GROMACS .gro file of C-alpha atoms in nm:
model
  116
    1UNK     CA    1   0.002  -0.008   0.021
    2UNK     CA    2   0.188   0.307   0.084
    3UNK     CA    3   0.563   0.331   0.214
    4UNK     CA    4   0.671   0.561   0.430
    5UNK     CA    5   1.044   0.722   0.420
    6UNK     CA    6   1.264   0.863   0.671
    7UNK     CA    7   1.555   1.095   0.578
    8UNK     CA    8   1.848   1.125   0.851
    9UNK     CA    9   2.132   1.325   0.779
   10UNK     CA   10   2.429   1.345   0.991
   11UNK     CA   11   2.725   1.534   0.998
   12UNK     CA   12   3.096   1.437   1.031
   13UNK     CA   13   3.352   1.638   1.109
   14UNK     CA   14   3.747   1.596   1.009
   15UNK     CA   15   4.088   1.723   1.087
   16UNK     CA   16   3.963   1.950   1.414
   17UNK     CA   17   3.637   2.051   1.270
   18UNK     CA   18   3.786   2.215   0.985
   19UNK     CA   19   3.615   2.012   0.736
   20UNK     CA   20   3.262   1.928   0.791
   21UNK     CA   21   3.040   1.674   0.550
   22UNK     CA   22   2.667   1.594   0.567
   23UNK     CA   23   2.559   1.194   0.519
   24UNK     CA   24   2.198   1.134   0.456
   25UNK     CA   25   2.077   0.798   0.547
   26UNK     CA   26   1.723   0.685   0.414
   27UNK     CA   27   1.516   0.462   0.603
   28UNK     CA   28   1.203   0.256   0.471
   29UNK     CA   29   0.893   0.141   0.655
   30UNK     CA   30   0.579  -0.018   0.535
   31UNK     CA   31   0.333   0.099   0.807
   32UNK     CA   32   0.327   0.454   0.974
   33UNK     CA   33   0.376   0.351   1.344
   34UNK     CA   34   0.707   0.203   1.270
   35UNK     CA   35   0.794   0.506   1.079
   36UNK     CA   36   0.655   0.732   1.369
   37UNK     CA   37   0.812   0.538   1.627
   38UNK     CA   38   1.151   0.579   1.459
   39UNK     CA   39   1.110   0.937   1.368
   40UNK     CA   40   1.026   1.023   1.762
   41UNK     CA   41   1.294   0.803   1.883
   42UNK     CA   42   1.559   0.962   1.637
   43UNK     CA   43   1.382   1.333   1.727
   44UNK     CA   44   1.323   1.353   1.318
   45UNK     CA   45   1.092   1.633   1.244
   46UNK     CA   46   0.904   1.529   0.938
   47UNK     CA   47   0.893   1.205   0.720
   48UNK     CA   48   0.702   1.170   0.382
   49UNK     CA   49   0.463   0.928   0.299
   50UNK     CA   50   0.519   0.781  -0.074
   51UNK     CA   51   0.145   0.711  -0.215
   52UNK     CA   52   0.282   0.635  -0.604
   53UNK     CA   53   0.584   0.730  -0.820
   54UNK     CA   54   0.487   1.078  -0.842
   55UNK     CA   55   0.265   1.150  -0.527
   56UNK     CA   56   0.446   1.220  -0.171
   57UNK     CA   57   0.287   1.391   0.144
   58UNK     CA   58   0.481   1.519   0.424
   59UNK     CA   59   0.407   1.403   0.781
   60UNK     CA   60   0.497   1.628   1.084
   61UNK     CA   61   0.616   1.404   1.393
   62UNK     CA   62   0.557   1.649   1.657
   63UNK     CA   63   0.245   1.797   1.538
   64UNK     CA   64   0.072   1.575   1.758
   65UNK     CA   65   0.329   1.430   2.049
   66UNK     CA   66   0.538   1.616   2.285
   67UNK     CA   67   0.949   1.646   2.198
   68UNK     CA   68   1.184   1.554   2.482
   69UNK     CA   69   1.209   1.905   2.586
   70UNK     CA   70   0.829   1.932   2.598
   71UNK     CA   71   0.786   1.601   2.788
   72UNK     CA   72   1.008   1.688   3.057
   73UNK     CA   73   0.839   2.040   3.132
   74UNK     CA   74   0.507   1.841   3.121
   75UNK     CA   75   0.597   1.605   3.349
   76UNK     CA   76   0.770   1.801   3.609
   77UNK     CA   77   0.445   2.011   3.621
   78UNK     CA   78   0.199   1.731   3.603
   79UNK     CA   79   0.407   1.410   3.711
   80UNK     CA   80   0.051   1.231   3.836
   81UNK     CA   81  -0.059   1.193   3.487
   82UNK     CA   82   0.260   1.100   3.333
   83UNK     CA   83   0.414   0.902   3.588
   84UNK     CA   84   0.150   0.805   3.819
   85UNK     CA   85   0.350   0.953   4.113
   86UNK     CA   86   0.305   1.268   4.290
   87UNK     CA   87   0.708   1.314   4.277
   88UNK     CA   88   0.951   1.280   3.985
   89UNK     CA   89   1.193   1.035   4.115
   90UNK     CA   90   1.340   0.893   3.770
   91UNK     CA   91   1.523   1.003   3.492
   92UNK     CA   92   1.264   1.159   3.240
   93UNK     CA   93   1.435   1.121   2.947
   94UNK     CA   94   1.504   0.739   2.982
   95UNK     CA   95   1.102   0.722   3.080
   96UNK     CA   96   1.028   0.954   2.723
   97UNK     CA   97   1.225   0.658   2.536
   98UNK     CA   98   1.073   0.375   2.760
   99UNK     CA   99   0.727   0.482   2.627
  100UNK     CA  100   0.872   0.545   2.262
  101UNK     CA  101   1.007   0.177   2.265
  102UNK     CA  102   0.728   0.031   2.414
  103UNK     CA  103   0.470   0.186   2.203
  104UNK     CA  104   0.270   0.344   2.453
  105UNK     CA  105   0.260   0.686   2.245
  106UNK     CA  106  -0.074   0.775   2.420
  107UNK     CA  107   0.068   0.986   2.725
  108UNK     CA  108   0.318   1.154   2.461
  109UNK     CA  109   0.023   1.301   2.280
  110UNK     CA  110  -0.035   1.682   2.321
  111UNK     CA  111  -0.336   1.802   2.481
  112UNK     CA  112  -0.611   1.989   2.230
  113UNK     CA  113  -0.768   2.289   2.371
  114UNK     CA  114  -1.086   2.343   2.394
  115UNK     CA  115  -1.286   2.599   2.233
  116UNK     CA  116  -1.517   2.777   2.486
   0.00000   0.00000   0.00000
């Protein structure tokens, strides 16, 4: 059906950071969920969905999900929802990547403000 393509660019420096070069790696996934989990774990801002040879759409990773920085701020302000405890006693960055790796993305969704 659809294939999802995630591009990751990596910058390498040589000779005391005088010369730099960028390498681009392309990963292909068959399902949206697999591509989303990879993009969240690698903190890639967008990835593309290939519908056919001529048609591609762009998916934004952090439109509906929290970044690591946003998650740590939200979890320290409201630990009861995110951690089920009243105080933060764990490493939040490890917990963020645990939620991504275990496919528990519901806690990482952004809240939509209700219009009154």
